[in-house]
Short mmCIF file of C-alpha atoms in Angstrom, two decimals:
data_model
loop_
_atom_site.label_atom_id
_atom_site.label_comp_id
_atom_site.label_asym_id
_atom_site.label_seq_id
_atom_site.Cartn_x
_atom_site.Cartn_y
_atom_site.Cartn_z
CA MET A 15 -0.22 -0.03 -0.27
CA ALA A 16 1.30 3.23 -1.13
CA SER A 17 2.05 5.93 1.98
CA SER A 18 1.35 9.91 1.17
CA SER A 19 4.67 11.86 1.02
CA ASN A 20 2.23 14.55 3.02
CA THR A 21 2.06 12.28 6.02
CA THR A 22 5.05 12.92 9.39
CA THR A 23 4.71 10.96 12.18
CA ALA A 24 5.98 12.46 15.05
CA SER A 25 9.03 10.62 16.67
CA TYR A 26 9.70 12.07 20.71
CA PRO A 27 12.70 10.56 22.62
CA PRO A 28 11.74 8.34 25.47
CA LEU A 29 10.56 9.48 28.57
CA PRO A 30 13.17 8.57 31.59
CA PRO A 31 11.42 5.50 33.56
CA LEU A 32 10.12 5.38 36.29
CA PRO A 33 11.80 4.30 39.95
CA SER A 34 10.47 0.70 41.32
CA TYR A 35 9.19 1.21 45.75
CA GLU A 36 7.59 -0.59 48.31
CA LEU A 37 5.03 1.06 50.11
CA LYS A 38 4.15 0.20 53.88
CA PRO A 39 2.05 2.06 56.72
CA LEU A 40 2.85 5.76 57.51
CA PRO A 41 4.27 5.62 60.86
CA ASP A 42 1.99 8.04 62.82
CA LEU A 43 2.82 11.13 63.90
CA LEU A 44 2.94 11.11 67.52
CA PRO A 45 4.97 8.29 68.80
CA PHE A 46 2.28 8.06 72.33
CA ILE A 47 -1.27 7.97 70.48
CA SER A 48 -2.39 6.81 66.79
CA ASP A 49 -3.11 8.82 64.03
CA PHE A 50 -6.63 7.55 64.34
CA TRP A 51 -7.02 8.76 67.75
CA LEU A 52 -5.07 11.97 67.26
CA SER A 53 -6.67 13.20 63.70
CA ILE A 54 -10.21 12.92 65.75
CA ILE A 55 -8.50 15.00 69.28
CA LEU A 56 -7.05 17.27 67.61
CA PRO A 57 -9.58 19.45 66.56
CA HIS A 58 -11.04 19.75 69.77
CA VAL A 59 -7.64 20.64 71.69
CA ALA A 60 -7.29 23.28 69.05
CA TYR A 61 -10.69 24.22 69.91
CA TRP A 62 -10.25 24.67 73.95
CA VAL A 63 -6.51 25.78 73.59
CA VAL A 64 -7.00 28.94 71.47
CA SER A 65 -10.43 29.35 73.60
CA GLY A 66 -8.62 29.52 76.74
CA ILE A 67 -6.40 32.10 74.96
CA PHE A 68 -9.29 34.43 74.45
CA HIS A 69 -10.69 33.58 78.00
CA LEU A 70 -7.67 34.39 79.62
CA ILE A 71 -7.41 37.43 77.71
CA ASP A 72 -11.59 38.58 78.08
CA THR A 73 -11.14 37.76 81.97
CA TYR A 74 -7.40 39.94 82.60
CA ASP A 75 -9.39 42.53 79.75
CA LEU A 76 -5.61 42.78 78.68
CA PHE A 77 -6.54 44.35 75.06
CA PRO A 78 -9.70 46.54 75.62
CA GLN A 79 -8.93 48.76 73.29
CA TYR A 80 -9.60 45.61 70.43
CA ARG A 81 -12.74 44.93 72.00
CA LEU A 82 -15.74 44.79 70.02
CA HIS A 83 -17.69 44.66 72.90
CA THR A 84 -17.35 45.74 76.35
CA PRO A 85 -17.35 43.32 79.46
CA GLU A 86 -20.62 45.25 80.21
CA GLU A 87 -22.98 44.34 77.43
CA ILE A 88 -21.43 40.22 77.86
CA SER A 89 -22.88 40.12 80.86
CA GLN A 90 -26.05 42.31 79.86
CA ARG A 91 -27.17 41.30 76.58
CA ASN A 92 -26.30 37.52 76.57
CA LEU A 93 -29.54 35.22 77.24
CA ALA A 94 -27.03 32.03 78.04
CA SER A 95 -25.04 32.09 80.88
CA ARG A 96 -21.54 30.46 80.25
CA TRP A 97 -22.32 26.79 81.74
CA GLU A 98 -25.12 26.15 79.08
CA VAL A 99 -22.83 27.25 76.75
CA ALA A 100 -19.94 25.36 77.96
CA ARG A 101 -22.69 21.87 78.15
CA ASP A 102 -23.97 22.31 74.62
CA VAL A 103 -20.25 23.16 73.28
CA VAL A 104 -19.35 19.31 74.60
CA LEU A 105 -22.47 17.85 73.30
CA GLU A 106 -21.96 18.99 70.13
CA GLN A 107 -18.05 17.49 70.32
CA ILE A 108 -19.41 14.50 71.36
CA LEU A 109 -21.58 14.22 67.77
CA GLN A 110 -17.98 15.33 66.13
CA VAL A 111 -15.72 12.76 67.45
CA ALA A 112 -18.06 10.39 66.30
CA THR A 113 -18.44 11.36 63.29
CA GLY A 114 -14.96 11.60 62.81
CA ALA A 115 -14.08 8.00 63.95
CA PHE A 116 -16.84 6.96 61.14
CA LEU A 117 -14.78 9.06 59.09
CA ASN A 118 -11.59 7.66 59.86
CA LEU A 119 -12.91 3.36 59.33
CA THR A 120 -14.10 4.85 55.80
CA GLU A 121 -10.27 5.76 55.28
CA ALA A 122 -7.27 3.13 53.69
CA LYS A 123 -4.41 2.94 55.57
CA GLN A 124 -2.41 6.35 54.56
CA MET A 125 1.09 4.31 53.45
CA THR A 126 4.59 5.52 52.27
CA GLY A 127 7.10 4.76 50.05
CA SER A 128 5.46 6.00 46.99
CA GLU A 129 6.36 9.37 47.35
CA GLY A 130 9.82 9.14 44.68
CA TYR A 131 7.71 7.66 41.65
CA ASP A 132 4.70 10.12 41.94
CA VAL A 133 7.11 12.93 41.50
CA ALA A 134 8.74 11.27 38.68
CA VAL A 135 5.21 10.86 37.22
CA TRP A 136 4.74 14.56 37.65
CA ALA A 137 7.90 15.11 35.54
CA ARG A 138 6.92 13.18 33.09
CA ARG A 139 3.75 15.10 32.92
CA ILE A 140 6.30 17.64 32.18
CA ARG A 141 8.59 16.40 29.48
CA ILE A 142 5.56 15.52 27.64
CA ALA A 143 3.86 18.68 28.12
CA GLN A 144 6.81 20.45 26.62
CA ARG A 145 6.16 17.99 23.56
CA ALA A 146 3.24 20.87 22.65
CA LEU A 147 5.65 23.93 22.83
CA PRO A 148 6.89 23.45 19.16
CA ASN A 149 3.72 23.91 17.77
CA MET A 150 2.99 26.16 19.54
CA LEU A 151 6.05 28.26 19.03
CA GLY A 152 5.03 27.48 14.76
CA LEU A 153 1.29 28.95 15.55
CA VAL A 154 3.70 32.28 15.84
CA GLY A 155 5.56 31.90 13.07
CA LEU A 156 8.86 30.19 14.93
CA ASN A 157 11.14 27.54 14.27
CA ALA A 158 11.38 25.40 16.93
CA ARG A 159 14.41 23.44 16.46
CA GLY A 160 15.99 25.98 14.33
CA LEU A 161 15.34 28.47 17.46
CA SER A 162 16.80 25.49 19.82
CA GLU A 163 19.98 25.29 18.09
CA LYS A 164 20.91 29.09 18.05
CA VAL A 165 19.77 28.78 22.17
CA ALA A 166 21.94 25.22 22.49
CA LEU A 167 25.36 27.18 21.20
CA GLY A 168 24.60 30.20 23.62
CA GLY A 169 25.78 27.98 25.68
CA TYR A 170 21.89 27.02 27.72
CA PRO A 171 21.32 23.41 26.59
CA LEU A 172 18.02 22.87 29.20
CA LEU A 173 16.39 25.95 27.55
CA ALA A 174 17.57 24.37 24.07
CA GLY A 175 15.89 20.90 25.48
CA ALA A 176 12.99 22.18 26.20
CA LEU A 177 11.89 24.40 22.98
CA ALA A 178 13.02 21.33 21.73
CA GLY A 179 9.87 19.42 22.86
CA GLY A 180 11.42 17.96 25.86
CA ASP A 181 14.53 16.69 23.69
CA TYR A 182 17.40 16.29 26.42
CA PRO A 183 19.86 13.61 24.73
CA PHE A 184 22.79 14.94 26.91
CA LEU A 185 20.89 14.13 29.94
CA THR A 186 21.65 10.19 31.53
CA THR A 187 22.05 8.13 33.67
CA GLU A 188 23.08 4.67 34.81
CA LEU A 189 20.12 2.34 35.80
CA VAL A 190 20.11 -1.42 37.37
CA VAL A 191 18.95 -3.84 35.27
CA GLU A 192 18.08 -7.31 36.60
CA GLY A 193 19.13 -9.44 33.71
CA GLY A 194 19.74 -13.31 33.53
CA LYS A 195 22.02 -14.31 36.82
CA LYS A 196 23.65 -10.70 37.27
CA ALA A 197 22.61 -7.21 36.83
CA VAL A 198 23.95 -4.39 33.84
CA MET A 199 23.77 -1.09 33.85
CA GLU A 200 22.37 0.78 31.56
CA THR A 201 22.27 3.99 29.82
CA VAL A 202 18.44 5.33 30.46
CA PRO A 203 17.52 9.07 29.84
CA ALA A 204 17.00 11.19 32.88
CA PHE A 205 14.86 14.01 34.01
CA ALA A 206 16.29 17.70 34.05
CA VAL A 207 16.95 19.25 37.78
CA TRP A 208 14.10 22.29 37.07
CA GLU A 209 11.86 19.52 35.86
CA VAL A 210 12.06 17.25 39.31
CA VAL A 211 11.94 21.25 41.38
CA LEU A 212 8.58 21.32 39.33
CA ALA A 213 7.47 18.24 40.20
CA LYS A 214 7.91 18.34 43.75
CA LEU A 215 6.36 21.94 43.37
CA MET A 216 3.33 20.16 42.08
CA TYR A 217 3.39 17.20 44.56
CA TRP A 218 3.93 18.35 47.91
CA VAL A 219 2.63 22.20 47.22
CA VAL A 220 -0.13 22.68 44.70
CA VAL A 221 -2.08 19.57 44.58
CA PRO A 222 -2.26 19.62 48.44
CA GLY A 223 -2.97 23.42 48.04
CA PHE A 224 -5.82 22.77 45.44
CA GLN A 225 -7.12 19.70 47.49
CA MET A 226 -6.89 22.72 50.51
CA TRP A 227 -8.85 24.78 48.73
CA VAL A 228 -11.89 22.36 47.15
CA ALA A 229 -12.77 21.36 51.12
CA VAL A 230 -12.87 24.99 51.74
CA ALA A 231 -14.93 26.07 48.81
CA VAL A 232 -17.24 23.03 49.39
CA MET A 233 -17.51 23.76 53.01
CA ASP A 234 -18.55 27.84 52.62
CA THR A 235 -21.02 26.60 50.72
CA TRP A 236 -22.38 23.85 51.99
CA GLN A 237 -22.95 26.66 55.40
CA TYR A 238 -23.92 29.32 53.64
CA PHE A 239 -26.80 28.21 52.11
CA TRP A 240 -28.01 25.65 54.82
CA HIS A 241 -27.00 29.05 57.27
CA ARG A 242 -29.35 31.66 55.32
CA ALA A 243 -31.96 28.85 55.28
CA MET A 244 -31.85 28.46 58.65
CA HIS A 245 -32.79 32.58 59.16
CA VAL A 246 -35.47 32.25 56.13
CA ASN A 247 -37.36 29.75 57.74
CA LYS A 248 -39.07 30.24 60.54
CA TRP A 249 -39.35 26.69 61.97
CA MET A 250 -35.43 25.83 61.73
CA TYR A 251 -34.58 29.68 62.97
CA THR A 252 -36.87 29.07 66.00
CA ASN A 253 -35.90 25.36 66.73
CA TRP A 254 -32.28 24.88 65.85
CA HIS A 255 -30.57 28.62 65.25
CA ALA A 256 -31.67 31.01 67.85
CA ARG A 257 -30.08 29.33 70.09
CA HIS A 258 -26.84 29.98 68.47
CA HIS A 259 -28.14 33.46 69.08
CA ARG A 260 -28.34 33.47 71.80
CA LEU A 261 -25.15 35.23 72.54
CA TYR A 262 -25.37 38.83 70.88
CA VAL A 263 -21.79 39.29 72.01
CA PRO A 264 -20.07 36.19 70.41
CA TYR A 265 -16.97 35.00 72.70
CA ALA A 266 -14.49 32.51 71.95
CA TYR A 267 -15.86 29.08 73.24
CA GLY A 268 -18.94 30.25 72.35
CA ALA A 269 -18.06 29.01 68.68
CA LEU A 270 -20.01 25.51 68.82
CA TYR A 271 -22.47 26.90 71.14
CA ASN A 272 -25.24 25.17 69.12
CA HIS A 273 -28.57 22.95 68.60
CA PRO A 274 -27.36 19.77 68.32
CA VAL A 275 -29.37 19.14 65.10
CA GLU A 276 -27.57 22.29 63.45
CA GLY A 277 -24.32 21.81 65.14
CA PHE A 278 -24.51 18.34 63.41
CA VAL A 279 -25.82 19.50 59.79
CA MET A 280 -23.79 22.64 59.44
CA ASP A 281 -20.95 22.12 61.31
CA THR A 282 -20.26 18.68 61.04
CA LEU A 283 -21.43 17.57 57.64
CA GLY A 284 -20.52 20.16 55.65
CA ALA A 285 -16.43 19.56 57.39
CA GLY A 286 -16.62 16.04 56.82
CA ILE A 287 -17.74 16.74 52.96
CA GLY A 288 -15.58 19.03 51.77
CA TYR A 289 -12.85 16.71 53.76
CA LYS A 290 -14.42 13.71 51.45
CA LEU A 291 -14.44 15.41 48.16
CA SER A 292 -11.01 16.88 48.23
CA PHE A 293 -9.46 13.06 48.56
CA MET A 294 -7.36 14.33 51.30
CA THR A 295 -4.96 11.82 52.72
CA ASN A 296 -5.45 11.63 56.57
CA ARG A 297 -2.77 13.80 57.48
CA MET A 298 -3.86 16.76 55.22
CA GLY A 299 -7.66 15.80 57.14
CA MET A 300 -6.37 16.56 60.48
CA LEU A 301 -4.91 20.31 59.41
CA PHE A 302 -7.90 21.05 57.46
CA PHE A 303 -10.15 20.51 60.57
CA VAL A 304 -7.66 21.85 62.97
CA THR A 305 -7.46 25.32 60.51
CA SER A 306 -11.22 25.52 60.56
CA MET A 307 -12.06 24.64 64.37
CA MET A 308 -9.10 27.27 65.28
CA LYS A 309 -10.57 29.96 62.92
CA THR A 310 -14.23 29.21 63.71
CA VAL A 311 -13.06 29.65 67.46
CA ASP A 312 -11.19 33.29 66.38
CA ASP A 313 -14.55 34.29 64.14
CA HIS A 314 -16.21 34.22 67.37
CA CYS A 315 -13.65 35.83 70.16
CA GLY A 316 -14.92 39.40 70.35
CA TYR A 317 -11.59 41.10 69.63
CA LYS A 318 -10.26 42.70 66.10
CA LEU A 319 -6.75 42.17 66.81
CA PRO A 320 -4.45 43.53 64.15
CA TRP A 321 -1.55 40.46 64.78
CA ASP A 322 -4.26 37.62 64.71
CA PRO A 323 -3.01 36.13 61.23
CA LEU A 324 -6.23 33.93 61.45
CA GLN A 325 -8.30 38.25 60.80
CA HIS A 326 -6.13 38.10 57.70
CA ILE A 327 -6.32 35.06 56.01
CA THR A 328 -9.58 36.70 54.36
CA SER A 329 -12.46 39.63 55.52
CA ASN A 330 -14.52 37.39 57.26
CA ASN A 331 -12.82 37.76 60.76
CA ALA A 332 -14.20 38.20 64.14
CA ALA A 333 -15.62 41.51 63.12
CA TYR A 334 -16.83 40.53 60.15
CA HIS A 335 -18.80 37.49 61.85
CA ASP A 336 -20.10 40.17 64.78
CA ILE A 337 -22.19 42.07 62.58
CA HIS A 338 -24.30 38.89 62.15
CA HIS A 339 -24.99 38.35 66.07
CA GLN A 340 -26.83 42.11 66.47
CA SER A 341 -29.96 42.48 65.56
CA TRP A 342 -29.22 44.59 63.28
CA GLY A 343 -27.08 42.66 61.04
CA ILE A 344 -28.87 39.21 61.92
CA LYS A 345 -29.97 39.14 58.00
CA SER A 346 -26.23 39.37 56.61
CA ASN A 347 -22.60 38.55 56.88
CA PHE A 348 -23.74 34.98 56.66
CA SER A 349 -20.91 32.96 54.73
CA GLN A 350 -18.50 31.54 57.43
CA PRO A 351 -16.09 30.54 58.09
CA PHE A 352 -13.17 31.41 55.40
CA PHE A 353 -14.47 33.68 52.64
CA THR A 354 -16.94 36.35 51.96
CA ILE A 355 -18.10 35.62 48.73
CA TRP A 356 -21.17 33.84 48.59
CA ASP A 357 -22.31 37.45 51.11
CA ARG A 358 -20.71 39.22 47.99
CA TRP A 359 -22.23 37.49 44.90
CA LEU A 360 -25.85 37.40 46.67
CA GLY A 361 -26.40 40.54 47.96
CA THR A 362 -26.08 39.37 51.92
CA LYS A 363 -23.18 41.64 52.54
CA TRP A 364 -23.61 44.47 55.18
CA GLU A 365 -22.70 47.38 53.95
CA GLY A 366 -22.37 50.60 55.47
CA ASP A 367 -20.65 52.15 58.87
CA VAL A 368 -21.24 50.16 62.32
CA GLN A 369 -18.90 52.33 64.22
CA LEU A 370 -22.28 54.48 65.43
CA LYS A 371 -24.33 51.76 66.42
CA TYR A 372 -21.51 49.74 68.04
CA GLU A 373 -20.87 52.83 70.69
CA ARG A 374 -24.61 53.22 70.92
CA THR A 375 -24.99 49.70 72.47
CA ARG A 376 -21.30 49.77 74.49
CA ALA A 377 -23.02 53.90 75.96
CA ASN A 378 -26.18 51.60 76.48
CA ALA A 379 -24.58 48.99 78.52
CA ALA A 380 -22.42 51.42 80.24
CA ALA A 381 -25.82 53.14 81.52
CA LYS A 382 -27.42 50.25 82.50
CA ASP A 383 -24.70 48.80 84.49
CA GLU A 384 -24.38 52.07 86.21
CA LYS A 385 -27.67 51.85 86.97
CA LYS A 386 -26.92 48.85 88.68
CA ARG A 387 -24.83 50.07 90.75
CA LEU A 388 -25.99 52.71 92.27
CA VAL A 389 -28.76 50.80 93.30
CA THR A 390 -27.18 48.06 94.78
CA GLY A 391 -24.88 50.63 96.57
CA LYS A 392 -28.08 52.13 97.90
CA GLU A 393 -29.90 48.92 99.19
CA ARG A 394 -25.98 48.35 100.77
CA ASN A 395 -26.67 51.78 102.23
CA GLY A 396 -29.66 50.29 104.05
CA SER A 397 -32.17 53.08 102.45
CA VAL A 398 -34.82 52.80 98.66
CA THR A 399 -35.66 55.32 95.99
CA VAL A 400 -39.05 56.18 96.10
CA ASN A 401 -40.24 58.82 93.75
CA GLY A 402 -37.19 59.73 92.79
CA LYS A 403 -36.58 60.69 97.16
CA VAL A 404 -33.81 58.80 99.21
CA LYS A 405 -35.46 56.74 101.66
CA ALA A 406 -34.06 54.87 104.63
CA LYS A 407 -35.41 50.96 104.80
#
């Protein structure tokens, strides 16, 4: 059969071989506790450690200049006692421990040993991607082969190889190959240093970063629409979400003060679904859950701290979420815990100055506190006020 003279078949240089590997179970992160239990307990340890720090700041009034609310507001405006809040938080955390155990039981044991192989797979992908470069240069009228030769003569062989479509004939290595009764050395293609560095960046940074972004995006989306639904639907608000809003003045360890159903549906399920859909490893899941927990606590801390890194990741921070806890802002700022994109896209972000509103609530709380102290003082002195006149008891 005659072949057409116009038909050409691209011939690419052979790819570097992939290394062999042997899988083995990943050792536990800490010697005194298994990763199974560490991943379950660590988020709650982070919750109480961060909450404890803010509780100390609050109790000793260490940074009054950064308070969103005064101590008088906390004692006057909140409708739940500290004991009620702590009790319900512990209940929700018990549910989260059970859910965390279930998630862990559905995961295969994390293995190690294939990292070098996985990096080499990415390096191969980078090498294969270079094959498109000559055609791309041809689209703008450049001769890739000729350009590659000129660059090589100029003393840039790696750049020349990339321009030639990933052709690096000078990059080789010796590989031990089992042949018959004895092993023999064979010369095989090797990766360029820049390909390995880029492959490691993809494997260790870009892919995990993308997985983290997916998990955060899923959780934020889940929480926004459930949170908004609980404000739109009167039954869900009255029976579930109203409990959380008994804290008009949020504080750190009240972050998970919720009705158990709300806590499970909105918080626990949202994080769990984000973890599963992102295909994270167990170790990455630890980072995701701990970060999410710390961010949730920080968003309810009641302080606008300029040196708090969690308040500068995005514009969704304690000051942003606190608006939602006020009677005048309760129909806005539903986004939590990371980004504000859904509020911005769907028009539920609070717009306008809040300084005067906060000053008014502080002033009202101070006036009530002063009035209470005057009444208490008079009662202790053995007198009461009747029609504006002080009389002895």
